[in-house]
Coordinates of C-alpha atoms in Angstrom, one line a residue:
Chain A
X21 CA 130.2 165.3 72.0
X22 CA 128.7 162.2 72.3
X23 CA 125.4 163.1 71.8
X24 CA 126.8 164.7 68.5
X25 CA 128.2 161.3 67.6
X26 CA 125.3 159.4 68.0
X27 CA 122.8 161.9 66.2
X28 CA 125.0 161.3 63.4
X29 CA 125.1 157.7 63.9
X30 CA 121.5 157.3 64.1
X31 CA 121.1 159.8 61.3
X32 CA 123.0 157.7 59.1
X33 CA 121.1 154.3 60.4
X34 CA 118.1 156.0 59.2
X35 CA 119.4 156.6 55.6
X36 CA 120.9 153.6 55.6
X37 CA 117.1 151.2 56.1
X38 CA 115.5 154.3 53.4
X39 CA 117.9 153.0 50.7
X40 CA 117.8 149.5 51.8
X41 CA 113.9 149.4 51.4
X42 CA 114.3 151.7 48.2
X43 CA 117.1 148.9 46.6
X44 CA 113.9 146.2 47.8
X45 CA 111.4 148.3 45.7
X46 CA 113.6 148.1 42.8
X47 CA 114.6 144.4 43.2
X48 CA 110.4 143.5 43.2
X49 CA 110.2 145.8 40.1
X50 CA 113.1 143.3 38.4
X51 CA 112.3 140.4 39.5
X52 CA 108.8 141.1 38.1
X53 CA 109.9 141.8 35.0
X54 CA 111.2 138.2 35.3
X55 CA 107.8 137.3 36.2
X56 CA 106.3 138.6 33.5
X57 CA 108.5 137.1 30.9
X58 CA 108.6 133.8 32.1
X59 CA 106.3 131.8 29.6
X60 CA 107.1 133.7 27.1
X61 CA 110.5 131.9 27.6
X62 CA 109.1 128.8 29.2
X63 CA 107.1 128.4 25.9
X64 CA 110.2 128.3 23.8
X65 CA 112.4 126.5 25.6
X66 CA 110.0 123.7 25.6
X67 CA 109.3 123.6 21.9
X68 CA 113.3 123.9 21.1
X69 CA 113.6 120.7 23.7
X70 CA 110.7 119.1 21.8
X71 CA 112.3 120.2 18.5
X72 CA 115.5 118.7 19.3
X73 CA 114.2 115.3 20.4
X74 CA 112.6 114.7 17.5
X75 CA 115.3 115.5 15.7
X76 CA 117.5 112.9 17.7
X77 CA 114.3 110.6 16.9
X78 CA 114.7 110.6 13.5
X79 CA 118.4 110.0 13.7
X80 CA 118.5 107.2 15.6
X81 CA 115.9 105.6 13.4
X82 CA 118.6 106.2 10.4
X83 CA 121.5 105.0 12.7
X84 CA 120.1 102.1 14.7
X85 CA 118.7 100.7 11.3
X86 CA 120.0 97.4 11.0
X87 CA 120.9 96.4 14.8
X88 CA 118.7 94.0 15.8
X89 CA 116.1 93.9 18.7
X90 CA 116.2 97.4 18.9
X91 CA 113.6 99.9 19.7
X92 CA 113.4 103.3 18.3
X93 CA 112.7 105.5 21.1
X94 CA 112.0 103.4 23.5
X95 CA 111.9 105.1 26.9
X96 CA 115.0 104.0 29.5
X97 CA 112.7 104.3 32.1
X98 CA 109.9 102.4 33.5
X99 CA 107.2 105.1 33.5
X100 CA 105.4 106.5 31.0
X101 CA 105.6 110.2 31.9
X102 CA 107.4 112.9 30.7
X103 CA 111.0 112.8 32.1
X104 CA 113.1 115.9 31.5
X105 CA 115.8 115.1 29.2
X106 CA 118.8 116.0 30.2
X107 CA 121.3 118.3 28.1
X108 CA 123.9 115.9 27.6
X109 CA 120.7 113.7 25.8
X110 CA 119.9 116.5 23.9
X111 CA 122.8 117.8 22.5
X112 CA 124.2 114.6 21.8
X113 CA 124.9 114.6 18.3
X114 CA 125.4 118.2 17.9
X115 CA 128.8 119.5 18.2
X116 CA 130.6 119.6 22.1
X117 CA 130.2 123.6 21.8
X118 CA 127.0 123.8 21.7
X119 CA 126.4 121.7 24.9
X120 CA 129.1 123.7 26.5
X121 CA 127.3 126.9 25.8
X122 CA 124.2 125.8 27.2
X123 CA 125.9 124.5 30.4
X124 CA 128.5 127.3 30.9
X125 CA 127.1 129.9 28.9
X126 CA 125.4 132.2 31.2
X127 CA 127.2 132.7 34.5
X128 CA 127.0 134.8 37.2
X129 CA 130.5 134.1 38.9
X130 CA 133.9 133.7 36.9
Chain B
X12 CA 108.3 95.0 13.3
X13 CA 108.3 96.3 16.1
X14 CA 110.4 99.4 16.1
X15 CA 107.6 100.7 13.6
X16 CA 105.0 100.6 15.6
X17 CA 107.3 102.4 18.5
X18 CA 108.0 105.2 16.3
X19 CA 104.4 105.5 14.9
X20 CA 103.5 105.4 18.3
X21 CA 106.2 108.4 19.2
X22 CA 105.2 110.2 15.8
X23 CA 101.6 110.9 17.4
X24 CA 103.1 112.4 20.0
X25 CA 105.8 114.6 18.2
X26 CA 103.6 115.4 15.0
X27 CA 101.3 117.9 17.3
X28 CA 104.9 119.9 17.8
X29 CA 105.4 120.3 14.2
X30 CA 102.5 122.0 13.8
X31 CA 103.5 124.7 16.1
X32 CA 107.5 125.0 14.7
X33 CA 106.6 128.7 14.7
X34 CA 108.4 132.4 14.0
X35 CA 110.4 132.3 17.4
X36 CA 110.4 136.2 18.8
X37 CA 113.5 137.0 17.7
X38 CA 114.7 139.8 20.0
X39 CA 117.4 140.5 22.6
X40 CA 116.8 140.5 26.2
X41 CA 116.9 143.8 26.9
X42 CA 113.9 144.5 24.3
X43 CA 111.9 141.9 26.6
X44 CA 113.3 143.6 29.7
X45 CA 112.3 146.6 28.6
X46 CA 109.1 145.6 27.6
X47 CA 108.0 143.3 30.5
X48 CA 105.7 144.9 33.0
X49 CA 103.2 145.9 29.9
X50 CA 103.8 142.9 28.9
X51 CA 103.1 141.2 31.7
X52 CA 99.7 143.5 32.6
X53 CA 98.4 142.8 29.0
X54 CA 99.1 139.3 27.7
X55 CA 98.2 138.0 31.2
X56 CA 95.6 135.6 30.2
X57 CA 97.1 133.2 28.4
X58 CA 100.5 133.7 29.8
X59 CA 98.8 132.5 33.1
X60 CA 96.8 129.7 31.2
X61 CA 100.0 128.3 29.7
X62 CA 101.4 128.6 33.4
X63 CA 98.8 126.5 35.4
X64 CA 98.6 124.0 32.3
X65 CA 102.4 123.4 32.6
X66 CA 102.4 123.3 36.3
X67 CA 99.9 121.3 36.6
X68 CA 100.2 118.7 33.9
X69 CA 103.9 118.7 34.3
X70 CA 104.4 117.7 30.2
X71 CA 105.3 120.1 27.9
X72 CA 103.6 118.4 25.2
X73 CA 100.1 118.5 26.7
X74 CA 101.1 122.3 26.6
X75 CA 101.7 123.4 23.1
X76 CA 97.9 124.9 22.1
X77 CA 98.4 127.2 25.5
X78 CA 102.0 127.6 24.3
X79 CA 100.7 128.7 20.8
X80 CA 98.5 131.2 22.5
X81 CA 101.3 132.5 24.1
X82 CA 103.4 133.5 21.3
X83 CA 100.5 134.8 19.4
X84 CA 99.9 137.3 21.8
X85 CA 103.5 137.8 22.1
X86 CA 103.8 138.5 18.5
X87 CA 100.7 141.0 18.6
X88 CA 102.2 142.8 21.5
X89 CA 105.5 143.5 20.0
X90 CA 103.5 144.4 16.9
X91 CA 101.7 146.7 18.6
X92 CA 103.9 148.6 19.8
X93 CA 106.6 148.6 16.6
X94 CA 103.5 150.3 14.9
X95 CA 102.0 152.9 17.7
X96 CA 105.3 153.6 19.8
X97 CA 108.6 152.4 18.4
X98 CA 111.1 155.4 18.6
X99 CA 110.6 156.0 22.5
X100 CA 110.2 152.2 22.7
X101 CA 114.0 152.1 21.1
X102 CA 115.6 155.1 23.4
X103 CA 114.4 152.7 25.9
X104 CA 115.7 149.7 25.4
X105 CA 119.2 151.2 24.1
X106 CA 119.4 153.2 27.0
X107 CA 118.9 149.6 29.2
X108 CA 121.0 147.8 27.1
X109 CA 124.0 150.3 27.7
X110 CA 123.7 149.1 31.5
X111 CA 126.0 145.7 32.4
X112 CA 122.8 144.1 33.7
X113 CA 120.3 146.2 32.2
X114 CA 119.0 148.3 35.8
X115 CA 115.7 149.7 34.9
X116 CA 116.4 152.0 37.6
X117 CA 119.3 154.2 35.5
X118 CA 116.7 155.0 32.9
X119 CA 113.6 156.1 34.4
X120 CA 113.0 159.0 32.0
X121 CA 112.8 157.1 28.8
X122 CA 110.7 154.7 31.0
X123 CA 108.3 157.7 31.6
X124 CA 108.7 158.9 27.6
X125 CA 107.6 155.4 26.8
X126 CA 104.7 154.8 29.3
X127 CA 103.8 158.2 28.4
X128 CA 103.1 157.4 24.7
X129 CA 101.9 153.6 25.3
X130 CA 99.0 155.6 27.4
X131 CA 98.3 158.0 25.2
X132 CA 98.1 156.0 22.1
X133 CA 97.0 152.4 22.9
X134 CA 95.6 153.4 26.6
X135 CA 97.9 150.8 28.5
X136 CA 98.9 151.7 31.9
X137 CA 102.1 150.4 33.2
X138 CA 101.3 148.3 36.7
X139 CA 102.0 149.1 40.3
X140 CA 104.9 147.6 42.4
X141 CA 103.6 144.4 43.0
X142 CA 100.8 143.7 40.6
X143 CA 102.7 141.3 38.2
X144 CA 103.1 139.0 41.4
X145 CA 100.1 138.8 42.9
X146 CA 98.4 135.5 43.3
X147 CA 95.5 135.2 40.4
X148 CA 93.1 132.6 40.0
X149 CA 92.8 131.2 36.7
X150 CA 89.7 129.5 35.0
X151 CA 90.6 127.2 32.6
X152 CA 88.4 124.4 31.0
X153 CA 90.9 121.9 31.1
X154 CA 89.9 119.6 33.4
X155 CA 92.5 118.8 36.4
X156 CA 94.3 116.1 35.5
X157 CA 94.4 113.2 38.1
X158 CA 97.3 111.3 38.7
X159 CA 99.7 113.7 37.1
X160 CA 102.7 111.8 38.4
X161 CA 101.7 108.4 36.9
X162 CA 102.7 106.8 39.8
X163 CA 101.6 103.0 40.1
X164 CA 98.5 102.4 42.4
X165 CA 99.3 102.3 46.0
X166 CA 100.0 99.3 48.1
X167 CA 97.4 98.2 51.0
X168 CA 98.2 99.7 54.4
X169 CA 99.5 96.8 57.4
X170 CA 96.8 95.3 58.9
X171 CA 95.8 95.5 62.4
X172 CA 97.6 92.9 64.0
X173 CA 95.5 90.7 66.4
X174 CA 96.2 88.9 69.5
X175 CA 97.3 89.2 72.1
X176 CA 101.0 91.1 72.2
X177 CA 104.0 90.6 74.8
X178 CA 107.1 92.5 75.4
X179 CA 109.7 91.1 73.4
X180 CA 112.0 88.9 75.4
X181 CA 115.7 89.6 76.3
X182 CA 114.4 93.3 75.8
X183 CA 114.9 95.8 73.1
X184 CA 117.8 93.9 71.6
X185 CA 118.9 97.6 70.2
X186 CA 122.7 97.5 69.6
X187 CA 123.7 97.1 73.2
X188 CA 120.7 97.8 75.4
X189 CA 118.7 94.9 76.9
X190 CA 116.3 96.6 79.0

C-alpha cells in the first residue's frame, strides 16, 4: 500500500521537475525574444527622450525671454555628463495624461 | 548675451538628433515578438554595436549613428519579410496576439509555417535555445572612452604618518569603554 503510494508520489515528482525545466526552456526562449528586441527599442526611446528635450529647449527659450540673468538650458547640475532626465522633466509641458501614461501605463499588478 | 551662446552651445549638441528624426517602426508588439529571434540572429551586428556604444559611453547622444544603423536594418528586415513571407508571417503574429501575453508556446505550428518559408526563401534559420544570449565580443572602432563618468580627478591618498606613535591616553575613548 505504501509502496503504491509512494511510486505514485515519486511518479508525480518526476513529472512535476520535466515540466518545471520545460516552463524554464520556454521562459529562455521569451526572455530572448526580449533580448533580441532590446535596441531596437532602446534606440527609440532614446531619440523620443532626445526629441522631447529639444522640444522643451526651444520652449523655454520662448518662455524665459525677457527674465533676466537667465540661462537657457543651463544644466542644474554640476557635471557635464549626460544625466537621465526624469519623466516629470520631460513631460512637463505636455498635458498631465501623458505623464500618467508613461508612469502607470504598463503594469503588471492592478 | 549670454543665454545665446548657451543655446548655440546646446544647438550643437541637439542638431546631430535632428538629423536622425527618422520613420519610427510603426508596429505592435506582438509583430516584434513574433519576429524577434530572426531578428535577433540577423540584425545582430549593429544591434550589438549600438549596445556596447551605449553601455559604454553611457550618453545617448554619442549613440545616434549606431542608433541609425539600427533602425536601418530594422527597417530592411521587416521589408524583407513583408515582400518574401508576409501571409504565414501574419497567421503568426495574429495567432500571438490572440494570447493575453502573447506565449509563443500556444502557437508553435504557425511558428514552424513561418520558419519554414523564411528558410526556404531568404535561407534564415531561426536560432537555438540559448543563442540570442550568449556572450559575443564585439569589434568596434570606437575607441574606449576614458573617464566615462566625468568624475573630477581624484584626491591624493594620506600620507604615511611619521614618528614615532603612542597608545592614545585614557584609552579608546569609544562611547563608554576606556581600556
Amino acid at each position: 500500500m505504501f509502496g503504491i503510494g509512494i511510486g505514485i508520489m515519486v511518479f508525480g515528482y518526476w513529472r512535476l521537475f520535466k515540466w518545471n525545466r520545460e516552463r524554464r526552456r520556454l521562459q529562455i526562449e521569451e526572455l530572448e525574444a526580449r533580448i533580441a528586441l532590446m535596441p531596437l527599442l532602446q534606440a527609440e526611446h532614446d531619440r523620443r527622450t532626445l526629441r522631447m528635450l529639444r522640444e522643451n529647449l526651444e520652449e523655454e527659450v520662448v518662455i524665459m525671454k525677457d527674465v533676466p540673468g537667465w540661462k537657457v538650458g543651463e544644466s542644474v547640475f554640476h557635471t557635464d555628463r549626460w544625466v537621465t532626465p526624469l519623466s516629470e522633466e520631460l513631460f512637463n509641458l505636455r498635458p498631465r495624461e501623458e505623464l500618467l501614461h508613461k508612469r502607470f501605463g504598463f503594469l503588471w499588478y492592478v | 548675451m549670454s543665454h545665446h551662446a548657451v543655446f548655440s552651445l546646446l544647438t550643437d549638441q541637439y542638431k546631430v538628433h535632428l538629423q536622425f528624426l527618422l520613420g519610427t517602426i510603426k508596429v505592435s508588439s506582438s509583430v516584434l515578438k513574433a519576429a524577434a529571434h530572426h531578428y535577433g540572429s540577423q540584425c545582430d551586428k549593429p544591434n550589438k554595436e549600438f549596445m556596447l556604444c551605449r553601455w559604454e559611453e553611457k550618453d545617448p547622444r554619442k549613440c545616434l549613428e549606431e542608433g541609425r544603423k539600427v533602425n536601418e536594418c530594422a527597417l530592411n528586415f521587416f521589408r524583407q519579410i513583408k515582400g518574401n513571407c508576409a501571409e504565414s508571417f501574419t497567421e503568426y503574429w495574429t495567432c500571438l496576439d490572440y494570447s493575453n501575453l502573447a506565449e509563443l508556446r500556444h502557437c508553435r505550428k504557425q511558428q514552424h509555417a513561418f520558419d519554414s518559408c523564411v528558410l526556404e526563401k531568404l535561407g534564415w534559420e531561426r536560432p537555438d535555445l540559448g543563442d540570442l544570449s550568449k556572450v559575443t565580443k564585439v569589434s568596434t572602432s570606437r575607441p574606449l572612452p576614458e573617464n566615462p563618468y566625468h568624475s573630477r580627478p581624484r584626491p591624493e591618498p594620506n600620507q604615511t604618518i611619521e614618528g614615532k606613535l603612542e597608545p592614545a591616553k585614557h584609552g579608546s575613548r569609544l562611547f563608554f569603554w576606556n581600556w
